[in-house]
PDB file of N, CA and C in Angstrom:
ATOM      1  N   UNK A 717      43.461 -36.815  96.452  1.00 47.00           N
ATOM      2  CA  UNK A 717      42.118 -36.603  96.636  1.00 47.00           C
ATOM      3  C   UNK A 717      41.274 -35.819  95.830  1.00 47.00           C
ATOM      4  N   UNK A 718      39.697 -36.494  94.920  1.00 53.00           N
ATOM      5  CA  UNK A 718      39.692 -35.388  94.133  1.00 53.00           C
ATOM      6  C   UNK A 718      38.235 -35.628  95.391  1.00 53.00           C
ATOM      7  N   UNK A 719      37.901 -33.806  94.638  1.00 50.00           N
ATOM      8  CA  UNK A 719      36.494 -33.568  95.103  1.00 50.00           C
ATOM      9  C   UNK A 719      35.251 -33.207  94.536  1.00 50.00           C
ATOM     10  N   UNK A 720      34.755 -32.763  94.855  1.00 51.00           N
ATOM     11  CA  UNK A 720      33.233 -32.398  93.955  1.00 51.00           C
ATOM     12  C   UNK A 720      33.153 -31.700  93.136  1.00 51.00           C
ATOM     13  N   UNK A 721      33.979 -31.134  92.597  1.00 51.00           N
ATOM     14  CA  UNK A 721      34.431 -30.675  90.729  1.00 51.00           C
ATOM     15  C   UNK A 721      34.343 -31.515  90.133  1.00 51.00           C
ATOM     16  N   UNK A 722      34.650 -33.241  90.052  1.00 50.00           N
ATOM     17  CA  UNK A 722      34.344 -33.709  89.196  1.00 50.00           C
ATOM     18  C   UNK A 722      33.287 -34.289  88.617  1.00 50.00           C
ATOM     19  N   UNK A 723      32.104 -34.358  89.830  1.00 58.00           N
ATOM     20  CA  UNK A 723      30.729 -34.755  89.469  1.00 58.00           C
ATOM     21  C   UNK A 723      30.716 -33.595  87.862  1.00 58.00           C
ATOM     22  N   UNK A 724      30.340 -31.911  88.362  1.00 58.00           N
ATOM     23  CA  UNK A 724      29.890 -31.910  87.234  1.00 58.00           C
ATOM     24  C   UNK A 724      30.304 -31.689  86.010  1.00 58.00           C
ATOM     25  N   UNK A 725      31.559 -32.367  85.903  1.00 56.00           N
ATOM     26  CA  UNK A 725      32.278 -32.717  84.396  1.00 56.00           C
ATOM     27  C   UNK A 725      31.099 -33.788  83.983  1.00 56.00           C
ATOM     28  N   UNK A 726      31.549 -34.600  85.400  1.00 68.00           N
ATOM     29  CA  UNK A 726      30.829 -36.173  84.919  1.00 68.00           C
ATOM     30  C   UNK A 726      29.341 -35.982  84.818  1.00 68.00           C
ATOM     31  N   UNK A 727      28.942 -35.604  84.768  1.00 92.00           N
ATOM     32  CA  UNK A 727      27.190 -34.927  85.341  1.00 92.00           C
ATOM     33  C   UNK A 727      26.870 -34.458  84.145  1.00 92.00           C
ATOM     34  N   UNK A 728      27.845 -34.068  83.143  1.00 92.00           N
ATOM     35  CA  UNK A 728      27.726 -32.849  81.891  1.00 92.00           C
ATOM     36  C   UNK A 728      28.054 -34.014  80.391  1.00 92.00           C
ATOM     37  N   UNK A 729      28.897 -34.584  80.577  1.00 91.00           N
ATOM     38  CA  UNK A 729      28.901 -36.131  79.987  1.00 91.00           C
ATOM     39  C   UNK A 729      27.978 -37.250  80.156  1.00 91.00           C
ATOM     40  N   UNK A 730      27.780 -37.074  81.213  1.00 94.00           N
ATOM     41  CA  UNK A 730      26.411 -38.382  80.850  1.00 94.00           C
ATOM     42  C   UNK A 730      25.093 -37.460  80.430  1.00 94.00           C
ATOM     43  N   UNK A 731      24.909 -36.071  80.218  1.00 94.00           N
ATOM     44  CA  UNK A 731      23.793 -35.662  80.222  1.00 94.00           C
ATOM     45  C   UNK A 731      23.860 -35.307  78.507  1.00 94.00           C
ATOM     46  N   UNK A 732      25.568 -34.970  77.845  1.00 95.00           N
ATOM     47  CA  UNK A 732      25.476 -35.361  76.990  1.00 95.00           C
ATOM     48  C   UNK A 732      25.273 -37.011  75.840  1.00 95.00           C
ATOM     49  N   UNK A 733      25.756 -37.659  76.702  1.00 95.00           N
ATOM     50  CA  UNK A 733      25.717 -39.084  76.504  1.00 95.00           C
ATOM     51  C   UNK A 733      23.920 -39.331  76.543  1.00 95.00           C
ATOM     52  N   UNK A 734      23.023 -39.047  77.401  1.00 95.00           N
ATOM     53  CA  UNK A 734      21.827 -39.057  77.329  1.00 95.00           C
ATOM     54  C   UNK A 734      21.230 -38.399  76.703  1.00 95.00           C
ATOM     55  N   UNK A 735      21.329 -37.317  76.190  1.00 96.00           N
ATOM     56  CA  UNK A 735      20.720 -36.566  75.189  1.00 96.00           C
ATOM     57  C   UNK A 735      20.990 -37.363  73.872  1.00 96.00           C
ATOM     58  N   UNK A 736      22.023 -37.614  73.286  1.00 97.00           N
ATOM     59  CA  UNK A 736      22.547 -38.334  71.733  1.00 97.00           C
ATOM     60  C   UNK A 736      21.600 -39.962  71.462  1.00 97.00           C
ATOM     61  N   UNK A 737      21.737 -40.070  73.582  1.00 97.00           N
ATOM     62  CA  UNK A 737      20.699 -41.808  73.191  1.00 97.00           C
ATOM     63  C   UNK A 737      19.164 -41.339  72.526  1.00 97.00           C
ATOM     64  N   UNK A 738      18.952 -39.190  73.367  1.00 97.00           N
ATOM     65  CA  UNK A 738      17.699 -40.079  72.642  1.00 97.00           C
ATOM     66  C   UNK A 738      17.231 -39.542  72.043  1.00 97.00           C
ATOM     67  N   UNK A 739      17.243 -38.566  70.883  1.00 97.00           N
ATOM     68  CA  UNK A 739      17.812 -38.579  69.810  1.00 97.00           C
ATOM     69  C   UNK A 739      18.152 -39.704  68.616  1.00 97.00           C
ATOM     70  N   UNK A 740      18.958 -40.128  68.976  1.00 97.00           N
ATOM     71  CA  UNK A 740      18.786 -41.379  68.245  1.00 97.00           C
ATOM     72  C   UNK A 740      17.575 -42.746  68.174  1.00 97.00           C
ATOM     73  N   UNK A 741      17.466 -42.609  69.604  1.00 97.00           N
ATOM     74  CA  UNK A 741      15.929 -43.448  69.824  1.00 97.00           C
ATOM     75  C   UNK A 741      14.661 -42.221  68.922  1.00 97.00           C
ATOM     76  N   UNK A 742      14.950 -41.133  69.326  1.00 97.00           N
ATOM     77  CA  UNK A 742      13.593 -40.782  68.107  1.00 97.00           C
ATOM     78  C   UNK A 742      14.016 -40.692  66.796  1.00 97.00           C
ATOM     79  N   UNK A 743      14.916 -41.025  66.306  1.00 97.00           N
ATOM     80  CA  UNK A 743      15.179 -40.864  64.936  1.00 97.00           C
ATOM     81  C   UNK A 743      15.422 -42.341  64.526  1.00 97.00           C
ATOM     82  N   UNK A 744      14.639 -43.101  65.216  1.00 96.00           N
ATOM     83  CA  UNK A 744      14.461 -44.484  64.562  1.00 96.00           C
ATOM     84  C   UNK A 744      13.066 -44.885  65.011  1.00 96.00           C
ATOM     85  N   UNK A 745      11.971 -44.447  65.965  1.00 95.00           N
ATOM     86  CA  UNK A 745      11.412 -44.084  66.186  1.00 95.00           C
ATOM     87  C   UNK A 745      10.346 -43.404  64.981  1.00 95.00           C
ATOM     88  N   UNK A 746      11.260 -42.295  64.511  1.00 95.00           N
ATOM     89  CA  UNK A 746      10.716 -41.865  63.454  1.00 95.00           C
ATOM     90  C   UNK A 746      10.519 -42.820  62.098  1.00 95.00           C
ATOM     91  N   UNK A 747      11.923 -42.990  61.958  1.00 94.00           N
ATOM     92  CA  UNK A 747      12.483 -44.532  60.365  1.00 94.00           C
ATOM     93  C   UNK A 747      11.107 -45.681  60.944  1.00 94.00           C
ATOM     94  N   UNK A 748      11.009 -45.834  61.411  1.00 92.00           N
ATOM     95  CA  UNK A 748      10.083 -47.064  62.158  1.00 92.00           C
ATOM     96  C   UNK A 748       8.655 -47.051  62.156  1.00 92.00           C
ATOM     97  N   UNK A 749       8.077 -45.719  61.997  1.00 91.00           N
ATOM     98  CA  UNK A 749       7.211 -45.687  61.701  1.00 91.00           C
ATOM     99  C   UNK A 749       7.163 -45.005  60.506  1.00 91.00           C
ATOM    100  N   UNK A 750       7.994 -43.975  59.746  1.00 90.00           N
ATOM    101  CA  UNK A 750       7.396 -43.920  58.125  1.00 90.00           C
ATOM    102  C   UNK A 750       7.110 -45.088  57.333  1.00 90.00           C
ATOM    103  N   UNK A 751       8.216 -46.187  58.397  1.00 89.00           N
ATOM    104  CA  UNK A 751       8.343 -47.457  57.128  1.00 89.00           C
ATOM    105  C   UNK A 751       7.333 -48.532  57.480  1.00 89.00           C
ATOM    106  N   UNK A 752       6.438 -48.252  58.518  1.00 85.00           N
ATOM    107  CA  UNK A 752       5.314 -48.762  58.536  1.00 85.00           C
ATOM    108  C   UNK A 752       4.148 -49.207  58.307  1.00 85.00           C
ATOM    109  N   UNK A 753       3.570 -50.552  58.140  1.00 78.00           N
ATOM    110  CA  UNK A 753       2.966 -50.804  57.065  1.00 78.00           C
ATOM    111  C   UNK A 753       1.412 -51.014  58.161  1.00 78.00           C
ATOM    112  N   UNK A 754       0.527 -50.566  57.277  1.00 76.00           N
ATOM    113  CA  UNK A 754      -0.510 -50.424  58.515  1.00 76.00           C
ATOM    114  C   UNK A 754      -1.327 -52.259  58.640  1.00 76.00           C
ATOM    115  N   UNK A 755      -1.851 -52.418  59.333  1.00 73.00           N
ATOM    116  CA  UNK A 755      -2.490 -53.286  59.698  1.00 73.00           C
ATOM    117  C   UNK A 755      -3.045 -54.506  58.697  1.00 73.00           C
ATOM    118  N   UNK A 756      -4.311 -52.580  58.267  1.00 71.00           N
ATOM    119  CA  UNK A 756      -5.398 -53.419  57.663  1.00 71.00           C
ATOM    120  C   UNK A 756      -4.302 -54.368  55.988  1.00 71.00           C
ATOM    121  N   UNK A 757      -3.421 -53.220  55.371  1.00 70.00           N
ATOM    122  CA  UNK A 757      -2.556 -53.890  54.350  1.00 70.00           C
ATOM    123  C   UNK A 757      -2.077 -55.427  54.503  1.00 70.00           C
ATOM    124  N   UNK A 758      -1.829 -56.074  55.009  1.00 68.00           N
ATOM    125  CA  UNK A 758      -1.085 -56.851  56.051  1.00 68.00           C
ATOM    126  C   UNK A 758      -2.027 -58.041  55.620  1.00 68.00           C
ATOM    127  N   UNK A 759      -3.217 -57.911  56.439  1.00 66.00           N
ATOM    128  CA  UNK A 759      -4.178 -59.445  56.855  1.00 66.00           C
ATOM    129  C   UNK A 759      -4.711 -59.905  56.215  1.00 66.00           C
ATOM    130  N   UNK A 760      -4.761 -59.563  55.237  1.00 64.00           N
ATOM    131  CA  UNK A 760      -6.003 -59.652  53.849  1.00 64.00           C
ATOM    132  C   UNK A 760      -6.015 -61.483  53.572  1.00 64.00           C
ATOM    133  N   UNK A 761      -6.539 -62.053  53.754  1.00 67.00           N
ATOM    134  CA  UNK A 761      -6.763 -62.899  53.168  1.00 67.00           C
ATOM    135  C   UNK A 761      -6.390 -63.687  52.222  1.00 67.00           C
ATOM    136  N   UNK A 762      -5.765 -64.462  51.859  1.00 63.00           N
ATOM    137  CA  UNK A 762      -5.991 -65.062  49.932  1.00 63.00           C
ATOM    138  C   UNK A 762      -6.536 -66.867  50.054  1.00 63.00           C
ATOM    139  N   UNK A 763      -7.603 -67.283  49.614  1.00 62.00           N
ATOM    140  CA  UNK A 763      -8.179 -68.715  50.048  1.00 62.00           C
ATOM    141  C   UNK A 763      -6.903 -69.489  49.249  1.00 62.00           C
ATOM    142  N   UNK A 764      -6.377 -70.928  49.739  1.00 63.00           N
ATOM    143  CA  UNK A 764      -5.939 -71.834  49.145  1.00 63.00           C
ATOM    144  C   UNK A 764      -6.350 -71.904  47.634  1.00 63.00           C
ATOM    145  N   UNK A 765      -7.122 -71.938  47.534  1.00 65.00           N
ATOM    146  CA  UNK A 765      -7.263 -72.282  45.347  1.00 65.00           C
ATOM    147  C   UNK A 765      -6.586 -71.187  44.853  1.00 65.00           C
ATOM    148  N   UNK A 766      -7.094 -70.399  45.224  1.00 57.00           N
ATOM    149  CA  UNK A 766      -6.032 -68.646  44.819  1.00 57.00           C
ATOM    150  C   UNK A 766      -5.060 -68.810  44.659  1.00 57.00           C
ATOM    151  N   UNK A 767      -4.056 -69.104  45.939  1.00 56.00           N
ATOM    152  CA  UNK A 767      -3.092 -68.873  46.233  1.00 56.00           C
ATOM    153  C   UNK A 767      -1.929 -69.824  45.541  1.00 56.00           C
ATOM    154  N   UNK A 768      -2.783 -71.529  45.378  1.00 61.00           N
ATOM    155  CA  UNK A 768      -2.553 -73.241  44.806  1.00 61.00           C
ATOM    156  C   UNK A 768      -2.006 -72.714  42.791  1.00 61.00           C
ATOM    157  N   UNK A 769      -3.020 -72.301  43.069  1.00 58.00           N
ATOM    158  CA  UNK A 769      -3.413 -71.813  40.960  1.00 58.00           C
ATOM    159  C   UNK A 769      -2.066 -70.214  40.604  1.00 58.00           C
ATOM    160  N   UNK A 770      -1.893 -69.697  41.228  1.00 60.00           N
ATOM    161  CA  UNK A 770      -0.958 -68.439  41.205  1.00 60.00           C
ATOM    162  C   UNK A 770       1.131 -69.472  41.368  1.00 60.00           C
ATOM    163  N   UNK A 771       0.772 -70.675  41.922  1.00 59.00           N
ATOM    164  CA  UNK A 771       2.120 -71.131  41.886  1.00 59.00           C
ATOM    165  C   UNK A 771       2.339 -72.412  40.591  1.00 59.00           C
ATOM    166  N   UNK A 772       1.427 -71.833  39.772  1.00 53.00           N
ATOM    167  CA  UNK A 772       1.241 -72.843  38.989  1.00 53.00           C
ATOM    168  C   UNK A 772       2.124 -72.624  37.857  1.00 53.00           C
TER     169      UNK A 772
END
């Protein structure tokens, strides 16, 4: 029969996994923020005429 002594080990393992997941999540968010392109640079409109001229 198992006692409550199993719970702290499981709890520590779960805490370690949760900490690793959080660290990975923060790394991904930091990387995404570093690679983010500001909206101002992506929403400039180009007229159809100018766009078609570049295609020829």
